[in-house]
Amino acid sequence: MHTRLLHNDPQGLATAAALLRAGGLVAFGTETVYGLGADAGNDTAVAAIYTAKGRPGINPLISHFASADAAFEQVEATPLARRLADRFWPGPLTMVLPRGTHCGISTIATAGLPTAAVRVPAGQTTQALLAACGFPVVAPSANPSGRVSPSDAQHVLAGLDGRIDAVLDCGPCRVGVESTIIDLSRDVPVLLRPGGITLEALEAACGMKLALPAGSNDARPTAPGQLSSHYAPGLPVRLDARSVTPDEALLAFGPPLPGSALVWNLSATGDLHEAAARLFAGLRFLDMEGHRRGLVGIAVQPVPGHGLGRAIRDRLIRAACPRP
Ligand code: TXA
Ligand code: MG
């Protein structure tokens, strides 16, 4: 299959929407990362996403909508869900809610669960694309399963060229880490994945502490063995490095440690927003260039676990997990 690179203009948008309507797979940028889109109501198209990514069928997908009203036609909104939508949409928040009685999202996309994950992404082109489609668009991150998420169109092509119909070039992603996922389908809200909306902001909006699933989302790398390997570059990743050797690449945060000739600084000034936006591009660059130079691994300087740092640390911990 030939993968087309579509430009961010009216013709590119129209082609992307037409391909999606016809059951094709089209990657597009959101404010978080690039997603691999398909018509959420088309079983065949949804199944093709799993094949293109090599994604296990038990891992459900997020449905994307142009508006909160469109999202809440598919799922059962609670008062808290409506409040969070008012506060954070469009933006990097995903809510897991019970499927509505008239839910048109493919059961393949929700992996047979009674719930569905929904979000309204920000970004002019993303919004224009979803509005042009007029149907929900499922979109996992547009990378082969388990690998580093894409934050620009070239990253998508590097992983999926020849396996999808097109990529709509929406430029680099502003936030750089995936959406925060909150499960509102249980008695108490649970944070399923830290992301672009901070836990602090979410708890303030909820007016309560959120439950964290055991082990997985803690800011400390307690038991990496319990975590699934994800966001994995080819070179091994070493966290919270206090020193670096000449045969390692360095992912720096703040003033870089001396000793490595290959450095990507997430943020020289220690700014967590800048660090999130530069995270996945940095992992890709150090992996590719480190491999070319025969380096043995990537050392990562400590990143604080508050605010956006929680999402950054979560991705780094998974990137450092031993591969299955
Ligand atoms: O920022 C994002 O969320 C990006 C952009 C493209 O929107 N998408 C993304 O999708 O990160 P993906 O597939 O890489 O991650 C989706 C996560 C998975 O961990 C999945 O298990 C979870 O959402 N999820 C989806 N539906 C769920 C459900 N019904 N219950 C619990 N978790 C669900
Ligand atoms: Mg992903």
CSV table of C-alpha atoms and ligand atoms in Angstrom, one decimal:
chain,number,residue,atom,x,y,z
A,1,MET,CA,0.0,0.0,0.0
A,2,HIS,CA,1.2,3.5,-0.9
A,3,THR,CA,0.9,5.9,2.1
A,4,ARG,CA,0.1,9.5,1.0
A,5,LEU,CA,1.4,12.5,2.8
A,6,LEU,CA,-1.5,15.0,2.9
A,7,HIS,CA,-0.8,18.7,3.4
A,8,ASN,CA,-2.6,20.9,5.9
A,9,ASP,CA,-4.8,22.7,3.4
A,10,PRO,CA,-8.4,22.4,2.3
A,11,GLN,CA,-7.6,19.8,-0.2
A,12,GLY,CA,-5.6,17.7,2.2
A,13,LEU,CA,-8.4,17.9,4.8
A,14,ALA,CA,-11.0,16.9,2.3
A,15,THR,CA,-9.0,14.0,1.1
A,16,ALA,CA,-8.3,12.8,4.7
A,17,ALA,CA,-12.1,13.0,5.5
A,18,ALA,CA,-13.0,11.2,2.3
A,19,LEU,CA,-10.5,8.4,2.9
A,20,LEU,CA,-11.8,7.9,6.5
A,21,ARG,CA,-15.4,7.9,5.3
A,22,ALA,CA,-14.5,5.2,2.8
A,23,GLY,CA,-13.1,3.0,5.6
A,24,GLY,CA,-9.4,4.0,5.2
A,25,LEU,CA,-6.7,4.5,7.8
A,26,VAL,CA,-5.5,8.1,8.1
A,27,ALA,CA,-3.0,9.4,10.7
A,28,PHE,CA,-3.5,12.9,11.9
A,29,GLY,CA,-2.0,15.2,14.4
A,30,THR,CA,-3.7,16.2,17.7
A,31,GLU,CA,-2.4,18.5,20.4
A,32,THR,CA,-0.9,15.4,22.2
A,33,VAL,CA,0.5,12.9,19.7
A,34,TYR,CA,-0.4,11.7,16.1
A,35,GLY,CA,-3.3,9.3,16.1
A,36,LEU,CA,-4.1,6.6,13.5
A,37,GLY,CA,-7.7,7.3,12.6
A,38,ALA,CA,-10.6,5.2,11.3
A,39,ASP,CA,-14.4,5.5,11.2
A,40,ALA,CA,-15.4,4.3,14.7
A,41,GLY,CA,-18.6,2.8,13.4
A,42,ASN,CA,-16.9,0.7,10.7
A,43,ASP,CA,-15.9,-2.7,12.0
A,44,THR,CA,-13.6,-3.5,9.1
A,45,ALA,CA,-11.7,-0.2,9.3
A,46,VAL,CA,-11.4,-0.5,13.1
A,47,ALA,CA,-10.0,-4.1,12.8
A,48,ALA,CA,-7.5,-2.8,10.2
A,49,ILE,CA,-6.0,-0.4,12.8
A,50,TYR,CA,-5.1,-3.4,15.1
A,51,THR,CA,-3.5,-5.1,12.1
A,52,ALA,CA,-1.5,-2.0,11.0
A,53,LYS,CA,-0.2,-1.4,14.5
A,54,GLY,CA,0.3,-5.0,15.6
A,55,ARG,CA,-1.9,-4.1,18.5
A,56,PRO,CA,-3.4,-6.8,20.8
A,57,GLY,CA,-7.2,-6.9,20.3
A,58,ILE,CA,-7.9,-6.7,24.0
A,59,ASN,CA,-6.5,-3.1,24.1
A,60,PRO,CA,-9.5,-0.7,23.4
A,61,LEU,CA,-9.3,2.5,21.4
A,62,ILE,CA,-10.2,6.2,22.2
A,63,SER,CA,-13.0,7.7,20.1
A,64,HIS,CA,-12.5,11.4,19.0
A,65,PHE,CA,-15.3,13.9,18.5
A,66,ALA,CA,-15.6,17.5,17.3
A,67,SER,CA,-17.7,18.5,20.3
A,68,ALA,CA,-18.8,17.3,23.8
A,69,ASP,CA,-22.4,17.1,22.6
A,70,ALA,CA,-21.3,14.6,19.9
A,71,ALA,CA,-19.3,12.6,22.4
A,72,PHE,CA,-22.2,12.4,24.9
A,73,GLU,CA,-24.5,11.0,22.2
A,74,GLN,CA,-22.4,7.8,22.4
A,75,VAL,CA,-21.8,7.4,26.1
A,76,GLU,CA,-23.7,8.0,29.3
A,77,ALA,CA,-22.5,11.3,30.7
A,78,THR,CA,-22.5,11.8,34.4
A,79,PRO,CA,-22.7,15.4,36.0
A,80,LEU,CA,-19.0,15.1,36.7
A,81,ALA,CA,-18.2,14.1,33.1
A,82,ARG,CA,-20.1,17.2,31.9
A,83,ARG,CA,-18.2,19.4,34.3
A,84,LEU,CA,-14.8,18.0,33.2
A,85,ALA,CA,-15.9,18.4,29.6
A,86,ASP,CA,-16.7,22.1,30.2
A,87,ARG,CA,-13.4,22.6,31.9
A,88,PHE,CA,-11.0,20.7,29.8
A,89,TRP,CA,-12.5,20.1,26.3
A,90,PRO,CA,-11.2,20.6,23.7
A,91,GLY,CA,-8.0,19.3,25.3
A,92,PRO,CA,-5.9,16.4,26.4
A,93,LEU,CA,-8.4,14.6,28.6
A,94,THR,CA,-10.0,11.2,27.8
A,95,MET,CA,-13.0,10.0,29.8
A,96,VAL,CA,-14.1,6.4,30.2
A,97,LEU,CA,-17.9,6.2,30.5
A,98,PRO,CA,-20.6,3.5,30.0
A,99,ARG,CA,-21.6,2.9,26.4
A,100,GLY,CA,-24.9,4.6,25.7
A,101,THR,CA,-27.9,2.7,24.5
A,102,HIS,CA,-27.5,4.1,21.0
A,103,CYS,CA,-23.7,3.8,20.9
A,104,GLY,CA,-22.5,3.5,17.4
A,105,ILE,CA,-18.8,2.8,18.3
A,106,SER,CA,-17.7,-0.6,17.0
A,107,THR,CA,-17.5,-3.2,19.8
A,108,ILE,CA,-14.1,-4.1,18.3
A,109,ALA,CA,-12.9,-0.6,19.2
A,110,THR,CA,-14.1,-1.0,22.8
A,111,ALA,CA,-12.7,-4.6,23.0
A,112,GLY,CA,-16.1,-5.9,24.1
A,113,LEU,CA,-16.2,-3.7,27.2
A,114,PRO,CA,-19.4,-2.1,28.5
A,115,THR,CA,-17.5,1.3,28.5
A,116,ALA,CA,-16.0,3.6,25.8
A,117,ALA,CA,-13.2,6.1,26.0
A,118,VAL,CA,-14.0,9.5,24.5
A,119,ARG,CA,-12.2,12.8,24.0
A,120,VAL,CA,-12.5,16.1,22.1
A,121,PRO,CA,-9.0,17.0,21.0
A,122,ALA,CA,-7.8,20.5,20.5
A,123,GLY,CA,-6.0,22.0,17.5
A,124,GLN,CA,-7.5,23.8,14.5
A,125,THR,CA,-6.8,21.1,11.9
A,126,THR,CA,-7.8,18.3,14.2
A,127,GLN,CA,-11.1,20.0,14.9
A,128,ALA,CA,-11.7,20.8,11.2
A,129,LEU,CA,-11.0,17.1,10.2
A,130,LEU,CA,-13.4,15.8,12.8
A,131,ALA,CA,-16.1,18.3,11.8
A,132,ALA,CA,-15.7,17.4,8.2
A,133,CYS,CA,-16.1,13.7,9.0
A,134,GLY,CA,-19.2,14.1,11.1
A,135,PHE,CA,-18.7,10.7,12.7
A,136,PRO,CA,-16.6,9.5,15.7
A,137,VAL,CA,-13.0,8.7,14.7
A,138,VAL,CA,-11.1,6.1,16.7
A,139,ALA,CA,-7.4,6.8,17.0
A,140,PRO,CA,-4.7,5.1,18.9
A,141,SER,CA,-1.2,6.7,18.8
A,142,ALA,CA,0.1,6.2,15.3
A,143,ASN,CA,3.1,4.0,16.1
A,144,PRO,CA,3.7,0.3,15.8
A,145,SER,CA,2.4,-1.2,19.1
A,146,GLY,CA,4.9,-0.9,22.0
A,147,ARG,CA,7.1,1.7,20.3
A,148,VAL,CA,7.7,5.4,20.8
A,149,SER,CA,4.6,7.6,20.1
A,150,PRO,CA,4.8,10.0,17.1
A,151,SER,CA,4.8,13.8,17.6
A,152,ASP,CA,5.2,14.7,13.9
A,153,ALA,CA,4.2,13.4,10.5
A,154,GLN,CA,7.7,12.0,9.7
A,155,HIS,CA,7.6,9.9,12.9
A,156,VAL,CA,4.4,8.4,11.7
A,157,LEU,CA,5.9,7.5,8.3
A,158,ALA,CA,9.0,6.1,10.0
A,159,GLY,CA,6.8,3.5,11.7
A,160,LEU,CA,3.8,2.9,9.5
A,161,ASP,CA,4.7,3.8,5.9
A,162,GLY,CA,3.1,1.3,3.5
A,163,ARG,CA,0.7,0.1,6.2
A,164,ILE,CA,-1.8,3.0,6.2
A,165,ASP,CA,-3.6,5.1,3.5
A,166,ALA,CA,-2.4,8.6,4.5
A,167,VAL,CA,-0.9,11.0,7.0
A,168,LEU,CA,-2.3,14.4,7.3
A,169,ASP,CA,0.6,16.7,8.2
A,170,CYS,CA,-0.6,18.8,11.1
A,171,GLY,CA,2.8,20.0,12.2
A,172,PRO,CA,4.5,19.1,15.5
A,173,CYS,CA,2.3,18.3,18.5
A,174,ARG,CA,2.0,21.1,21.0
A,175,VAL,CA,1.6,19.0,24.2
A,176,GLY,CA,3.8,16.0,23.3
A,177,VAL,CA,2.5,13.4,25.7
A,178,GLU,CA,-0.8,11.5,25.3
A,179,SER,CA,-4.1,12.5,27.0
A,180,THR,CA,-4.8,11.9,30.6
A,181,ILE,CA,-7.4,9.1,31.0
A,182,ILE,CA,-9.9,9.2,33.8
A,183,ASP,CA,-12.3,6.3,34.4
A,184,LEU,CA,-15.7,7.7,35.4
A,185,SER,CA,-17.6,4.5,35.0
A,186,ARG,CA,-17.0,3.2,38.6
A,187,ASP,CA,-18.1,4.4,42.0
A,188,VAL,CA,-15.0,6.6,42.4
A,189,PRO,CA,-13.1,8.3,39.6
A,190,VAL,CA,-9.8,6.5,38.8
A,191,LEU,CA,-6.8,8.0,37.0
A,192,LEU,CA,-5.9,5.3,34.3
A,193,ARG,CA,-3.1,7.2,32.6
A,194,PRO,CA,-1.3,10.4,33.6
A,195,GLY,CA,-1.1,12.8,30.6
A,196,GLY,CA,-1.4,16.3,29.2
A,197,ILE,CA,-3.9,17.4,31.9
A,198,THR,CA,-2.1,17.3,35.3
A,199,LEU,CA,-3.5,15.2,38.2
A,200,GLU,CA,-3.4,18.4,40.2
A,201,ALA,CA,-5.7,20.3,37.8
A,202,LEU,CA,-8.0,17.2,37.5
A,203,GLU,CA,-8.3,16.8,41.2
A,204,ALA,CA,-9.0,20.5,41.6
A,205,ALA,CA,-11.8,20.3,39.0
A,206,CYS,CA,-13.2,17.1,40.5
A,207,GLY,CA,-13.1,18.5,44.0
A,208,MET,CA,-11.6,15.2,45.3
A,209,LYS,CA,-8.5,13.0,45.2
A,210,LEU,CA,-8.5,10.5,42.4
A,211,ALA,CA,-7.8,6.8,42.9
A,212,LEU,CA,-4.6,5.5,41.3
A,213,PRO,CA,-4.4,2.0,40.0
A,214,ALA,CA,-1.9,0.0,42.1
A,215,GLY,CA,1.7,0.2,40.8
A,216,SER,CA,1.3,1.5,37.3
A,217,ASN,CA,0.9,5.2,37.6
A,218,ASP,CA,3.1,6.0,40.6
A,219,ALA,CA,5.6,8.8,39.9
A,220,ARG,CA,8.4,6.6,41.4
A,221,PRO,CA,9.9,3.7,39.4
A,222,THR,CA,8.9,1.2,42.1
A,223,ALA,CA,8.5,-2.1,40.3
A,224,PRO,CA,9.2,-1.7,36.6
A,225,GLY,CA,8.7,-5.5,36.2
A,226,GLN,CA,5.0,-5.0,36.8
A,227,LEU,CA,4.7,-2.5,34.1
A,228,SER,CA,4.3,-3.4,30.5
A,229,SER,CA,7.1,-2.3,28.2
A,230,HIS,CA,5.9,0.5,26.0
A,231,TYR,CA,7.3,3.6,24.3
A,232,ALA,CA,10.3,1.4,23.9
A,233,PRO,CA,13.3,2.6,21.8
A,234,GLY,CA,15.8,0.0,20.6
A,235,LEU,CA,18.6,1.0,23.0
A,236,PRO,CA,18.1,0.2,26.8
A,237,VAL,CA,17.0,3.2,28.9
A,238,ARG,CA,18.6,4.0,32.3
A,239,LEU,CA,16.5,6.2,34.6
A,240,ASP,CA,17.5,8.9,37.2
A,241,ALA,CA,21.1,8.9,36.1
A,242,ARG,CA,23.5,10.9,38.3
A,243,SER,CA,26.4,10.4,35.9
A,244,VAL,CA,26.8,9.3,32.3
A,245,THR,CA,29.6,7.4,30.5
A,246,PRO,CA,31.0,8.2,27.1
A,247,ASP,CA,29.3,5.1,25.6
A,248,GLU,CA,25.9,6.3,26.6
A,249,ALA,CA,23.6,8.9,25.0
A,250,LEU,CA,22.1,11.5,27.5
A,251,LEU,CA,18.5,12.6,27.7
A,252,ALA,CA,19.1,15.7,29.8
A,253,PHE,CA,16.7,17.8,31.9
A,254,GLY,CA,18.2,21.1,33.2
A,255,PRO,CA,21.9,21.6,33.1
A,256,PRO,CA,23.3,18.5,31.3
A,257,LEU,CA,25.6,16.0,33.1
A,258,PRO,CA,29.1,16.0,31.7
A,259,GLY,CA,30.5,12.9,30.0
A,260,SER,CA,28.3,12.1,26.9
A,261,ALA,CA,29.0,13.4,23.4
A,262,LEU,CA,25.4,12.7,22.3
A,263,VAL,CA,22.9,14.9,24.3
A,264,TRP,CA,19.2,15.8,23.8
A,265,ASN,CA,18.1,18.3,26.3
A,266,LEU,CA,14.3,18.1,27.2
A,267,SER,CA,14.5,21.6,28.7
A,268,ALA,CA,17.7,23.4,29.6
A,269,THR,CA,15.6,25.6,31.9
A,270,GLY,CA,13.8,22.7,33.6
A,271,ASP,CA,10.4,23.6,32.0
A,272,LEU,CA,8.1,20.6,32.1
A,273,HIS,CA,5.8,21.8,29.2
A,274,GLU,CA,8.9,22.1,27.0
A,275,ALA,CA,10.1,18.8,28.2
A,276,ALA,CA,6.9,17.0,27.4
A,277,ALA,CA,6.8,18.5,23.9
A,278,ARG,CA,10.4,17.4,23.2
A,279,LEU,CA,10.2,13.9,24.9
A,280,PHE,CA,9.3,11.5,22.1
A,281,ALA,CA,11.4,13.3,19.4
A,282,GLY,CA,14.3,13.1,21.9
A,283,LEU,CA,13.9,9.4,22.5
A,284,ARG,CA,13.8,8.8,18.7
A,285,PHE,CA,16.8,11.0,18.0
A,286,LEU,CA,19.0,9.5,20.7
A,287,ASP,CA,17.9,6.0,19.8
A,288,MET,CA,18.7,6.4,16.1
A,289,GLU,CA,21.9,8.5,16.4
A,290,GLY,CA,23.1,6.4,19.4
A,291,HIS,CA,22.6,3.2,17.5
A,292,ARG,CA,24.5,4.7,14.5
A,293,ARG,CA,27.4,5.7,16.7
A,294,GLY,CA,27.5,2.2,18.5
A,295,LEU,CA,26.5,3.6,21.9
A,296,VAL,CA,25.1,1.0,24.5
A,297,GLY,CA,22.2,2.9,26.0
A,298,ILE,CA,20.3,6.1,26.9
A,299,ALA,CA,20.9,7.6,30.4
A,300,VAL,CA,18.0,9.9,31.6
A,301,GLN,CA,18.5,12.7,34.1
A,302,PRO,CA,15.9,12.9,36.9
A,303,VAL,CA,12.6,14.6,36.0
A,304,PRO,CA,10.4,15.7,38.9
A,305,GLY,CA,7.1,13.8,39.4
A,306,HIS,CA,4.7,16.7,39.8
A,307,GLY,CA,2.6,18.4,37.1
A,308,LEU,CA,3.4,17.3,33.6
A,309,GLY,CA,6.4,15.5,35.1
A,310,ARG,CA,4.1,12.7,36.2
A,311,ALA,CA,3.2,11.9,32.6
A,312,ILE,CA,6.8,12.3,31.4
A,313,ARG,CA,8.1,9.9,34.2
A,314,ASP,CA,5.4,7.4,33.4
A,315,ARG,CA,6.5,7.2,29.7
A,316,LEU,CA,10.2,7.0,30.7
A,317,ILE,CA,9.5,4.2,33.2
A,318,ARG,CA,7.7,2.2,30.5
A,319,ALA,CA,10.5,3.0,28.0
A,320,ALA,CA,13.0,1.6,30.5
A,321,CYS,CA,11.0,-1.7,31.1
A,322,PRO,CA,12.6,-4.9,30.0
A,323,ARG,CA,11.1,-6.0,26.7
A,324,PRO,CA,9.1,-9.2,26.7
B,1,TXA,O1,-3.6,11.6,23.4
B,1,TXA,C1,-4.1,10.5,23.2
B,1,TXA,O2,-4.9,9.9,24.0
B,1,TXA,C2,-3.8,9.8,21.8
B,1,TXA,C3,-4.3,10.7,20.7
B,1,TXA,C4,-4.2,10.1,19.4
B,1,TXA,O3,-5.7,10.9,21.0
B,1,TXA,N1,-4.3,8.5,21.8
B,1,TXA,C5,-3.8,7.4,22.5
B,1,TXA,O4,-4.3,6.2,22.2
B,1,TXA,O5,-2.9,7.6,23.3
B,1,TXA,P1,-3.7,4.8,22.6
B,1,TXA,O6,-4.5,3.8,22.0
B,1,TXA,O7,-2.2,4.8,22.4
B,1,TXA,O8,-4.0,4.7,24.2
B,1,TXA,C6,-5.4,4.6,24.6
B,1,TXA,C7,-5.5,4.1,26.0
B,1,TXA,C8,-5.1,2.6,26.1
B,1,TXA,O9,-4.2,2.5,27.2
B,1,TXA,C9,-6.4,1.9,26.3
B,1,TXA,O10,-6.2,0.7,27.1
B,1,TXA,C10,-7.2,3.0,27.0
B,1,TXA,O11,-6.9,4.1,26.4
B,1,TXA,N2,-8.7,2.7,26.9
B,1,TXA,C11,-9.4,2.9,25.8
B,1,TXA,N3,-10.7,2.5,26.0
B,1,TXA,C12,-10.8,2.2,27.3
B,1,TXA,C13,-11.8,1.7,28.1
B,1,TXA,N4,-13.1,1.5,27.7
B,1,TXA,N5,-11.5,1.4,29.4
B,1,TXA,C14,-10.3,1.6,29.9
B,1,TXA,N6,-9.2,2.0,29.1
B,1,TXA,C15,-9.5,2.3,27.8
B,2,MG,MG,-0.2,4.5,22.4
